[in-house]
XYZ file of C-alpha atoms in Angstrom:
587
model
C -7.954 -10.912 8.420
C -8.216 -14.350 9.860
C -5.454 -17.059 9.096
C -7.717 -19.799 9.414
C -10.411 -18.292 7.315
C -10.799 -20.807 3.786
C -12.394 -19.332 1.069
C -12.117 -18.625 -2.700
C -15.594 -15.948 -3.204
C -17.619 -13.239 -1.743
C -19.661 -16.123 0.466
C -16.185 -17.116 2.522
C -14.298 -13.887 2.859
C -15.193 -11.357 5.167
C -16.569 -7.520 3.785
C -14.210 -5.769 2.354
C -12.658 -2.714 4.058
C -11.987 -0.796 0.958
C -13.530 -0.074 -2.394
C -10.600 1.727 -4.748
C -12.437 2.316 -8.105
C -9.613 3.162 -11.291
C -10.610 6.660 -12.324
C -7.596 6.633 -14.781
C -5.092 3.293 -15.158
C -2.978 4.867 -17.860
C 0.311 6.774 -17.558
C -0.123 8.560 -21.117
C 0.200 9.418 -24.003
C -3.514 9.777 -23.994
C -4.881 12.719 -22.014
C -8.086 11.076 -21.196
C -6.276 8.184 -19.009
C -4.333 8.918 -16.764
C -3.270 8.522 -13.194
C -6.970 8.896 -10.673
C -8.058 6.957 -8.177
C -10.912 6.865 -5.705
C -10.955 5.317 -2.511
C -13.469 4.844 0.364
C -14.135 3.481 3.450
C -16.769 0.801 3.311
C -17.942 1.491 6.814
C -18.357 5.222 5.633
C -21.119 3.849 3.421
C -21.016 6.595 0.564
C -21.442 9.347 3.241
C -20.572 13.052 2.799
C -16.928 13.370 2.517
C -15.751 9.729 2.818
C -14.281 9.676 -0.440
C -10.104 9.999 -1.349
C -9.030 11.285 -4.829
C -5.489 9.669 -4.833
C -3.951 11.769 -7.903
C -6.511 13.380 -9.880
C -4.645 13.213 -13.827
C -8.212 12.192 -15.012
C -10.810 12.775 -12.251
C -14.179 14.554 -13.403
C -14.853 13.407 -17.095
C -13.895 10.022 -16.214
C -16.882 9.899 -13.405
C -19.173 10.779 -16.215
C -18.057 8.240 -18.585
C -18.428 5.575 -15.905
C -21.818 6.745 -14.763
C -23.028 6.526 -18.408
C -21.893 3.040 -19.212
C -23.757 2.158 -15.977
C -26.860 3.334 -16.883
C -30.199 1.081 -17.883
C -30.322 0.533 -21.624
C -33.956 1.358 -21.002
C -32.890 4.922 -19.299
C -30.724 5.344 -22.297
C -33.275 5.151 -24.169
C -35.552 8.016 -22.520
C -32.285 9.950 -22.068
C -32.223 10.113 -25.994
C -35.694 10.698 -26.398
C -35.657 13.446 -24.213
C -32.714 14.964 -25.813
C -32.302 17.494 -28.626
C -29.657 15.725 -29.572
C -29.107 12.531 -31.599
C -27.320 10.018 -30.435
C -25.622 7.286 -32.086
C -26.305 3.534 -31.738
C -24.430 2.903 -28.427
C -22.457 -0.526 -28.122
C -23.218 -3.227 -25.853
C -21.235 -2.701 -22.934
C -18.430 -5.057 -22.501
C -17.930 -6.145 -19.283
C -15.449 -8.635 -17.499
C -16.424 -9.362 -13.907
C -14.268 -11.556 -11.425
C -13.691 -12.284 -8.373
C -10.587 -12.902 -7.487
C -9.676 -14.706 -4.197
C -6.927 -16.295 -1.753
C -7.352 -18.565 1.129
C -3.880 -16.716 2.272
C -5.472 -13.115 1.678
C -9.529 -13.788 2.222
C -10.158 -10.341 2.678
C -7.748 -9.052 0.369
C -9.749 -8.724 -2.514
C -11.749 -9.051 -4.351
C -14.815 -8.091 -6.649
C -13.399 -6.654 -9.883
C -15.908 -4.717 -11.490
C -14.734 -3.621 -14.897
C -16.709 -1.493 -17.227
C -14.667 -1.071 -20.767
C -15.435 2.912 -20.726
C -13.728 2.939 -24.145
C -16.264 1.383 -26.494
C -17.936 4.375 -26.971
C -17.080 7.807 -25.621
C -18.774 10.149 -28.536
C -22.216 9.822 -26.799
C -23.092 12.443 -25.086
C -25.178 12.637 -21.766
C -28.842 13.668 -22.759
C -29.892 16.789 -21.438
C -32.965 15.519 -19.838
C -33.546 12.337 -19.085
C -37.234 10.722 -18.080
C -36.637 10.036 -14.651
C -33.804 10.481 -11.894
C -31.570 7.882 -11.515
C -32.282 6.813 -8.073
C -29.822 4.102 -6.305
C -27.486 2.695 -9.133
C -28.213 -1.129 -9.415
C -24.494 -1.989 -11.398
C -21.019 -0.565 -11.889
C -18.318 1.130 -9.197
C -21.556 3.241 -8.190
C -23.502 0.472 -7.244
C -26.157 1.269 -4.105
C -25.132 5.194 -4.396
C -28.339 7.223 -4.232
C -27.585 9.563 -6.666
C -30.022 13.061 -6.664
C -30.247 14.115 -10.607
C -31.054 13.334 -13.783
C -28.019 13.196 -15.801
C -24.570 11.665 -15.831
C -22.534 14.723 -15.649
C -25.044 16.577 -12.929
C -24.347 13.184 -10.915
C -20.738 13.513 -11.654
C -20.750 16.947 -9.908
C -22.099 15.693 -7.032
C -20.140 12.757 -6.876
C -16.929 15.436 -6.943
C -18.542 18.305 -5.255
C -20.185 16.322 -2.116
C -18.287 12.949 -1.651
C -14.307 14.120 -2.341
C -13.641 15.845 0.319
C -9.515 15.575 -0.233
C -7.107 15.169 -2.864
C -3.915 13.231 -2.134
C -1.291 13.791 -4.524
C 1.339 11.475 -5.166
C 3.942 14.428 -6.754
C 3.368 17.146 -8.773
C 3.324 15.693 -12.253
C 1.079 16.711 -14.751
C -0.275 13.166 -15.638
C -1.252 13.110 -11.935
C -3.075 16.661 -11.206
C -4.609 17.842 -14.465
C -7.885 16.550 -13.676
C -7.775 18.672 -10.282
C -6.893 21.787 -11.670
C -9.403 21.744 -14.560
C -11.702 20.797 -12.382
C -11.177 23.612 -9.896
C -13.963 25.220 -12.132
C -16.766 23.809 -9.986
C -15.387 23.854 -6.688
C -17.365 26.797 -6.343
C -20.500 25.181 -5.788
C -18.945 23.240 -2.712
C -19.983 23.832 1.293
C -16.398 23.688 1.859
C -12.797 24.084 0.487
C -11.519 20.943 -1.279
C -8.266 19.789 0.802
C -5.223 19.358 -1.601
C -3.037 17.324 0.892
C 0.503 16.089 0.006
C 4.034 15.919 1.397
C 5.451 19.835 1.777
C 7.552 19.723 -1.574
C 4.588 18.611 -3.484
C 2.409 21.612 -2.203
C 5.071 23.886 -3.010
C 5.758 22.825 -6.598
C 1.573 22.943 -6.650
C 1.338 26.837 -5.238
C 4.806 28.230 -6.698
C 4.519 26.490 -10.403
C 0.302 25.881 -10.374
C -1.688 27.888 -8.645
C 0.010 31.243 -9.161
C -2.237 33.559 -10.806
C -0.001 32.439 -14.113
C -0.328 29.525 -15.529
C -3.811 29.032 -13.026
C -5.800 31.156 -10.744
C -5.024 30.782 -7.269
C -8.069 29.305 -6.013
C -6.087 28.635 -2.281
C -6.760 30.131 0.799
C -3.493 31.466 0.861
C -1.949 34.556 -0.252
C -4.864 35.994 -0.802
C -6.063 33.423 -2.861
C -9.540 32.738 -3.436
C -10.446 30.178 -0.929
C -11.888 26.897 -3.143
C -9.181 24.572 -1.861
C -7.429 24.302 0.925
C -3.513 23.074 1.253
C -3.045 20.249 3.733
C 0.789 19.250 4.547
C 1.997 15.930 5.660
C 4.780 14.887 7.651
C 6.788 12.451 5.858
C 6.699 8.981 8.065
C 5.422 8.893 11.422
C 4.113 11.803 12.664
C 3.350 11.411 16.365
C 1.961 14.476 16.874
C -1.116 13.598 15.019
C -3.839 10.581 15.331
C -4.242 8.383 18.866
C -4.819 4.228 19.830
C -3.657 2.009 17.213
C -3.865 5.403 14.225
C -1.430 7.178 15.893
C 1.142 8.185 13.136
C -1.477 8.502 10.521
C -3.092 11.722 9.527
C -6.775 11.578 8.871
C -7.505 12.967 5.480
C -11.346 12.122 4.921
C -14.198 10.430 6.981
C -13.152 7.382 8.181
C -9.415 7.392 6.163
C -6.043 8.476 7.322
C -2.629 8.379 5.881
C 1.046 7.732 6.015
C 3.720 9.045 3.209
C 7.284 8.191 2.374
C 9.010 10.029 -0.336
C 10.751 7.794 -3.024
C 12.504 8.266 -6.166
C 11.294 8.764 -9.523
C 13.793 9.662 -11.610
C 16.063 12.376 -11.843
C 16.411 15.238 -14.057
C 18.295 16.076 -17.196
C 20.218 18.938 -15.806
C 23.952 18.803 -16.498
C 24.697 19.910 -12.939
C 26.175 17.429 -10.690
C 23.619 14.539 -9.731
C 23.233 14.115 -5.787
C 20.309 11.909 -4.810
C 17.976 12.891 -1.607
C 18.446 9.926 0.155
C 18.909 9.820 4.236
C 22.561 11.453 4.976
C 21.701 14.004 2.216
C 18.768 14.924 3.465
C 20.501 15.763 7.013
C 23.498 17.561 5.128
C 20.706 19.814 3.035
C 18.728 20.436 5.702
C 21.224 21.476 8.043
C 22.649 23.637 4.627
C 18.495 24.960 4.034
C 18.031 26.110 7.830
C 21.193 28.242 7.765
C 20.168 30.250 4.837
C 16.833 30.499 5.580
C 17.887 31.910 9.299
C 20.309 34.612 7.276
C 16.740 35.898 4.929
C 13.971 37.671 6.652
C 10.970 35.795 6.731
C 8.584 35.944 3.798
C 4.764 35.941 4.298
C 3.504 31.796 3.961
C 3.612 28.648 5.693
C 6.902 27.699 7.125
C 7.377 24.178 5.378
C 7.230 26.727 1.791
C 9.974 28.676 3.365
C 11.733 25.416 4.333
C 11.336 23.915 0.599
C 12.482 27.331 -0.880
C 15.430 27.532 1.411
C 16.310 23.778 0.015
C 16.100 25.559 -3.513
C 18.659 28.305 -2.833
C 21.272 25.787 -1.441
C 24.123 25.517 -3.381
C 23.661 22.054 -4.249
C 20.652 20.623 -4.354
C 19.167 17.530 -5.035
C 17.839 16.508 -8.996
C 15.847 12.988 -7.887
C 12.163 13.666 -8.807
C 10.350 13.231 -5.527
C 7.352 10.662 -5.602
C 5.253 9.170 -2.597
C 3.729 6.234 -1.564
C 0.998 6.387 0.467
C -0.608 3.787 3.301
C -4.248 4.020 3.482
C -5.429 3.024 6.765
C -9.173 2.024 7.574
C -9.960 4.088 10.871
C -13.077 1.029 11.719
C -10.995 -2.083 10.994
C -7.054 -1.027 10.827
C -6.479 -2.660 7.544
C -4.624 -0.555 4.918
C -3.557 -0.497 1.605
C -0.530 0.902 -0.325
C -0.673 2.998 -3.344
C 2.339 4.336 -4.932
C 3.019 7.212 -7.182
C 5.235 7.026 -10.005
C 8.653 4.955 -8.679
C 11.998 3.923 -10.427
C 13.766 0.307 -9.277
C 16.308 1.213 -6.213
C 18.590 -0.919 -8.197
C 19.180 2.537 -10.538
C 18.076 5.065 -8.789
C 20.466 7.893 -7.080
C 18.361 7.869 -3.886
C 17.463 4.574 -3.715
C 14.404 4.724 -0.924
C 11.833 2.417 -1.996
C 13.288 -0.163 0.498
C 12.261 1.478 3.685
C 8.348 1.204 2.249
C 8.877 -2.270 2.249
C 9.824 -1.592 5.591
C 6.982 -0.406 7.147
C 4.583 -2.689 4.584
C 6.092 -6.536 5.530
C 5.123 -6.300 9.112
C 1.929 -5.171 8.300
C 1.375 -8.214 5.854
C 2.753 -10.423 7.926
C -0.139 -9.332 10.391
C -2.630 -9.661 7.883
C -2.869 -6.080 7.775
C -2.046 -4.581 4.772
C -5.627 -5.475 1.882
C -3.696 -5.095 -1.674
C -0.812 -2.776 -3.029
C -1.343 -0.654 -6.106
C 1.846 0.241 -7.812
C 2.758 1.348 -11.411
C 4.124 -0.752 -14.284
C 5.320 1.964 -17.538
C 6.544 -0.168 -19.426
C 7.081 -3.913 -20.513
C 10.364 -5.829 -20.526
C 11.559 -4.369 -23.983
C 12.333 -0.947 -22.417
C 15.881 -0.522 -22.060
C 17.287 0.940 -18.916
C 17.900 4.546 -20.106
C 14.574 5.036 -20.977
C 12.744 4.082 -17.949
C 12.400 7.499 -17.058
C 12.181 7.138 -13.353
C 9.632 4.133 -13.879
C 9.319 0.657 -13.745
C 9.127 -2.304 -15.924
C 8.076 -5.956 -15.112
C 11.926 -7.145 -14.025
C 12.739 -4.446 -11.993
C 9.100 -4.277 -9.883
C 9.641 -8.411 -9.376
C 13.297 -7.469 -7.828
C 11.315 -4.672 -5.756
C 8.787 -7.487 -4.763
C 12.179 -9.742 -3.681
C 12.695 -6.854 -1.044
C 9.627 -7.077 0.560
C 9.351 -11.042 0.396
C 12.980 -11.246 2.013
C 11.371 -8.804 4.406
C 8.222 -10.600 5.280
C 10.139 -14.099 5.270
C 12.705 -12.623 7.895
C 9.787 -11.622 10.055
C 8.177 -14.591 9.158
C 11.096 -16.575 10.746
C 11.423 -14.379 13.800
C 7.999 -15.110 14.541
C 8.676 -18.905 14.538
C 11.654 -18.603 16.347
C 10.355 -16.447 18.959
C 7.176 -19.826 19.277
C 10.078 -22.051 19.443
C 12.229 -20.363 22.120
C 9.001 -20.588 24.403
C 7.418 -23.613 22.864
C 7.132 -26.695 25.708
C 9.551 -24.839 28.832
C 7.334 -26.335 30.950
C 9.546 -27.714 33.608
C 8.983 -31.624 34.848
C 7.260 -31.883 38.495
C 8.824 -34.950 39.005
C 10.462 -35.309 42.640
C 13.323 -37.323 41.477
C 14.027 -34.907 38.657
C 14.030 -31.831 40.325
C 16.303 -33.430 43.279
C 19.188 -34.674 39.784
C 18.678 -30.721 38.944
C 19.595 -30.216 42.374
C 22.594 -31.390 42.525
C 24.042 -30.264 39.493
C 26.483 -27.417 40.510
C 26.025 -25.355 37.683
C 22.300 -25.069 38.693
C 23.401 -24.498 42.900
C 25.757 -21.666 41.543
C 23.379 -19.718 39.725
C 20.721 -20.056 42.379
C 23.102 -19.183 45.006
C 24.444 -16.458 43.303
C 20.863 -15.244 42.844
C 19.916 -15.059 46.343
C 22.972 -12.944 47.279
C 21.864 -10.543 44.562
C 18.616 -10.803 46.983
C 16.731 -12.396 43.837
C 14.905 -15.429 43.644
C 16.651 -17.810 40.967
C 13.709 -17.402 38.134
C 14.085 -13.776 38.486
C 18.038 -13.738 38.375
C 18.019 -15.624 35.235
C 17.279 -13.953 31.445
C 14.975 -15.849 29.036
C 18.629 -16.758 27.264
C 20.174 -17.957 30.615
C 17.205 -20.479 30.872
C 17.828 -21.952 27.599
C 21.222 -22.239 27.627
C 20.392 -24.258 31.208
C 18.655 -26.962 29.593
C 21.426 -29.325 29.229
C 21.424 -29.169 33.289
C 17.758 -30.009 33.463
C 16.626 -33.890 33.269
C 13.635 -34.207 31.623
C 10.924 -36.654 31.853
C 9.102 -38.504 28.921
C 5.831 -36.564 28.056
C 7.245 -33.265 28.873
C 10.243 -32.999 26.745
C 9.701 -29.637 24.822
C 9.484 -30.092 21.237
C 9.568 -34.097 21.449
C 5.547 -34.660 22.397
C 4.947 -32.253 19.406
C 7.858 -32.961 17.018
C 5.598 -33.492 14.177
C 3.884 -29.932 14.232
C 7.880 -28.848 14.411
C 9.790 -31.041 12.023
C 10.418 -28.786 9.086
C 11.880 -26.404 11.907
C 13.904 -28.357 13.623
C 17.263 -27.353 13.185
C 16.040 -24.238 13.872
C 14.275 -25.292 17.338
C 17.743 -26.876 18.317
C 19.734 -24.035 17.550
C 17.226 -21.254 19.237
C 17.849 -23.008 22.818
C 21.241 -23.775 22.438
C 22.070 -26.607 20.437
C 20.635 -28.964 23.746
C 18.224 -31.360 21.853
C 19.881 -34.210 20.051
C 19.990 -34.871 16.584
C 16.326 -36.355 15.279
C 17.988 -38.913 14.018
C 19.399 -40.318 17.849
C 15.908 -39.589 19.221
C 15.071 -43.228 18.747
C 17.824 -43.984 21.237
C 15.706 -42.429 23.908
C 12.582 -43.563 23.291
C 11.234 -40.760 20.867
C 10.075 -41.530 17.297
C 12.037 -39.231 15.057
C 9.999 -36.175 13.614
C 9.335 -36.453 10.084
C 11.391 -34.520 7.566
C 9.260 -31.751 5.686
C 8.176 -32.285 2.246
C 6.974 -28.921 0.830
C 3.814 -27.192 0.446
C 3.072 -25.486 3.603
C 1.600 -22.606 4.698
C 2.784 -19.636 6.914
C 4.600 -21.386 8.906
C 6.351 -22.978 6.719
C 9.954 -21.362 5.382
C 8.554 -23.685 1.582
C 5.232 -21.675 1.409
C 5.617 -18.689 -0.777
C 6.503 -15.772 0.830
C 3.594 -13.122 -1.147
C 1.360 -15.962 -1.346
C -1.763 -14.354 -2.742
C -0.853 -10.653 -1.738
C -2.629 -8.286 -4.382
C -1.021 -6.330 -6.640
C -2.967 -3.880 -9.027
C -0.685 -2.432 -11.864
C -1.343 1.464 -12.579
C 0.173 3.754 -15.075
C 1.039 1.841 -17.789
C 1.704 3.948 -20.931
C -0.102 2.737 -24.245
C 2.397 2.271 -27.090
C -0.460 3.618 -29.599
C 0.246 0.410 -31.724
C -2.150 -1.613 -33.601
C -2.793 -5.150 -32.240
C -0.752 -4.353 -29.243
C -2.011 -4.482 -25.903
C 0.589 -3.172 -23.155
C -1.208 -4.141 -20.300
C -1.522 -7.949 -21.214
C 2.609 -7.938 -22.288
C 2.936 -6.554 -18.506
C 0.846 -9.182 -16.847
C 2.510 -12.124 -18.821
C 5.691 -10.673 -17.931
C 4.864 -10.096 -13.911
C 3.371 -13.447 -13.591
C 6.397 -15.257 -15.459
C 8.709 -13.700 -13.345
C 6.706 -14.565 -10.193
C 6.578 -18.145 -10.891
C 10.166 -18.473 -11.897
C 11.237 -16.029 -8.599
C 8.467 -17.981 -5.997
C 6.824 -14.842 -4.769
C 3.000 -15.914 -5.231
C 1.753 -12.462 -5.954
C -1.527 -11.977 -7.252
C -1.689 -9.437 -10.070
C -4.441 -7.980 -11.624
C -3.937 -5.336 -14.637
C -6.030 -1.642 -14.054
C -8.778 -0.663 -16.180
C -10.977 2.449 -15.993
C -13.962 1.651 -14.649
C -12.383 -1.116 -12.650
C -13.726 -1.375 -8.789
C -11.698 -3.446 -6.183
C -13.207 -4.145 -3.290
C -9.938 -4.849 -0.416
């Protein structure tokens, strides 16, 4: 992403890295929307395996519907025709394309293709239809050569030959029924499906899923049947995997890999003592886990299962609902983008953790890095508290966003400050000056002191010992550092004076030595300015809000009014954009 890049459409931003189409934007009560996303690498180009299921709540029949509502009226048509069955009069499709766009984030966004999947889902596919479809002209599909006839055969493949992993956020129902319905056709795949997650989402998965109770186990483990594959991530960093500028990041698909960090979503309503996971309790259970797992003899299965079931026979455990939020890295370009899984504010949570995402995200958006973030929203500003539920509402995601801008600003301002510390230290040739240097004692003692060290007196002397040298050093006009340039440096300069050591005098005695005074900043600004917005632009795509079932009332709407209210009255800049199914973004 280029700073300097201008540009407001498709025709001034550069291709997007990422297409994330909304599978699912809902977080209930309705069973047919819920939490499912797809992403993909553009690079990848729709080949085999290139595509991520991030939670898969609604996954399969939600392919299907979109597929449909991108057909041809005329293919509709035929379908019916061809069809045993009569269909009803199918509604014009209602469609609200946009393109959404930041000179601050050029490549961050931005085609919005949304399809309203709702208008009519009591059609069903035909069973033959007069020709193939061929290369979809329109919808999230667009340019995917797709090999049959129908929606739902197309659908199969879609799932079957493009999703090669599932990443699950935590082990929710609202985020993996989808999956393990689905599980049903897996058997028509070339390969296992890869069910990757952080170890105690697996294990909730195979001990409470896939246990030949309440499902089949369709694993490869424990003599399971083999459909699907269990992939376990490292939490963080894990330097064991990946290499160059991925290193840390697992690769979970063609041209994808991933880092996790667990956060908090809730805790439960146990009447045992509450105890959050956060860092020291994590060392305390672990240490507490790896004792009583030493005492036990070793059960068949992998060791992070032992691990997790070792934290469930400690004595205390923790009762925070473990979540994850995952960065999605682009293996071609580097860019990434940040999806979360259900998340309560820090501000009441018992293990706040949410904090050390921001983290890891502001340096990457201060480095033009990190595309979009996609990050749920339950509830509007009428929930209370109490009944949050381990989610969020539009006040308490705006104080989340206040974490990362105070993050991003802070780097923001080390990144000036480091410019100004080296900004015009270009000492003055000038005989006469260097001979007044000269003969400034200070100066003699520190070079004489570095030549008995056996140093040379540039080399004896930090970065910090330079600056705070400056009022030794007699400068000449023209090479003054900061004074030739004041006016690319006035908003800063306090800042400037106080990063070398307080040596320049006040702007408002420069006129006493010849210097025009800089001019005093007057808002606006851009990056380099501590005025210009701090999130200026940044995407943010609300999932998982949870339909009140209410006539006349539409949840996602009181959420966006809410968001962008509190953005303009907090200064963040954010961009938001509310989730629909059927909605593509292209990052």
């Amino acid at each position: 992403m280029k700073d300097d890049e201008e540009g407001s459409g498709e025709s001034s931003s550069k291709s997007p890295t990422f297409q994330v189409i909304i599978l699912g934007s809902g977080g209930g009560p309705r069973e047919d929307n819920v939490t499912g996303l797809l992403v993909r690498s553009v690079a990848e180009n729709w080949a085999k395996g290139s595509v991520l299921a991030v939670d898969a709540g609604t996954h399969l029949a939600a392919i299907v519907r979109i597929l449909e509502s991108s057909l041809p009226q005329s293919q509709l048509v035929e379908s019916a025709k061809g069809s045993k069955t009569t269909h009803g009069q199918r509604s014009p499709l209602h469609r609200a394309d946009a393109v959404i766009s930041n000179p601050s984030f050029p490549n961050a966004l931005a085609r919005i293709h949304r399809t309203d999947t709702d208008v009519d889902n009591s059609r069903t596919t035909s069973a033959a239809s007069a020709q193939r479809m061929g290369s979809m002209k329109e919808g999230p599909f667009a340019d995917l050569e797709l090999p049959h006839e129908s929606a739902r055969a197309n659908a199969a493949f879609i799932t079957r030959e493009l999703v090669s992993t599932y990443l699950i956020t935590h082990p929710h129902l609202d985020h993996i029924s989808g999956f393990v319905v689905n599980t049903a056709s897996f058997q028509h795949t070339s390969r296992p499906k890869r069910l990757a997650g952080l170890p105690s989402t697996i294990h909730a998965i195979k001990t409470h899923i896939f246990n030949d109770v309440i499902w089949p186990n369709l694993s490869d483990e424990d003599g399971g049947v083999g459909l699907m594959s269990y992939r376990r991530l490292t939490e963080g960093e894990d330097m064991d995997v990946g290499d160059g500028e991925s290193e840390g990041y697992t690769e979970v698909c063609n041209g994808l890999c991933v880092k996790g960090w667990s956060i908090s979503h809730g805790h439960c309503m146990k009447t045992h003592s509450h105890r959050g996971s956060n860092a020291s309790l994590h060392t305390e259970i672990s240490a507490t886990a790896t004792a009583a797992w030493a005492q036990e003899p070793l059960s068949p299965g992998p060791d992070s299962d032992r691990l997790v079931a070792a934290h469930a026979r400690s004595s205390e455990k923790p009762c925070v609902y473990d979540s994850t939020a995952f960065f999605i890295r682009d293996k071609a370009s580097g860019r990434e983008v940040l999806i979360f899984g259900d998340v309560e504010p820090d501000s009441l949570s018992l293990s706040p953790r949410t904090a050390r995402v921001w983290e890891e995200a502001a340096p990457k958006i201060v480095a033009g890095a990190l595309t979009g973030i996609f990050i749920e929203c339950s509830f509007d500003d009428t929930q209370s508290d109490p009944t949050l539920y381990g989610h969020l509402a539009p006040r308490h995601l705006i104080d989340e966003l206040k974490v990362l801008a105070s993050k991003v600003e802070a780097l923001r301002q080390a990144k000036r400050k480091r410019k100004r510390h080296s900004f015009g230290l270009k000492l003055s040739d000038d005989a006469d000056a260097r001979n007044r240097r000269t003969r400034n004692p200070h100066c003699v003692a520190r070079r004489s002191q570095g030549r008995k060290n056996g140093t040379s007196d540039s080399s004896s002397q930090t970065d910090l010992d330079r600056s705070n040298d400056f009022n030794n050093i007699v400068w000449s006009p023209g090479e003054s550092p900061g004074l030739d340039r004041a006016k690319a440096i006035a908003d800063d300069w306090p800042l400037l004076n106080a990063s070398v050591g307080g040596i320049f005098p006040d702007p408002s005695d420069l006129s006493k030595l010849g210097y025009a005074a800089p001019p005093t900043h007057t808002g606006g600004g851009g990056e380099g300015s501590p005025s210009a917005r701090p999130l200026e632009g940044l995407p943010i795509v609300i999932i998982h809000m949870k339909d009140t079932l209410r006539d006349g009332h539409d949840i996602g709407q009181d959420i966006l009014e809410s968001l962008e209210s509190h953005d303009l009255e907090a200064g963040l800049g954010c961009n938001f954009t509310i989730s629909k199914t059927g909605a593509s973004f292209w990052l």
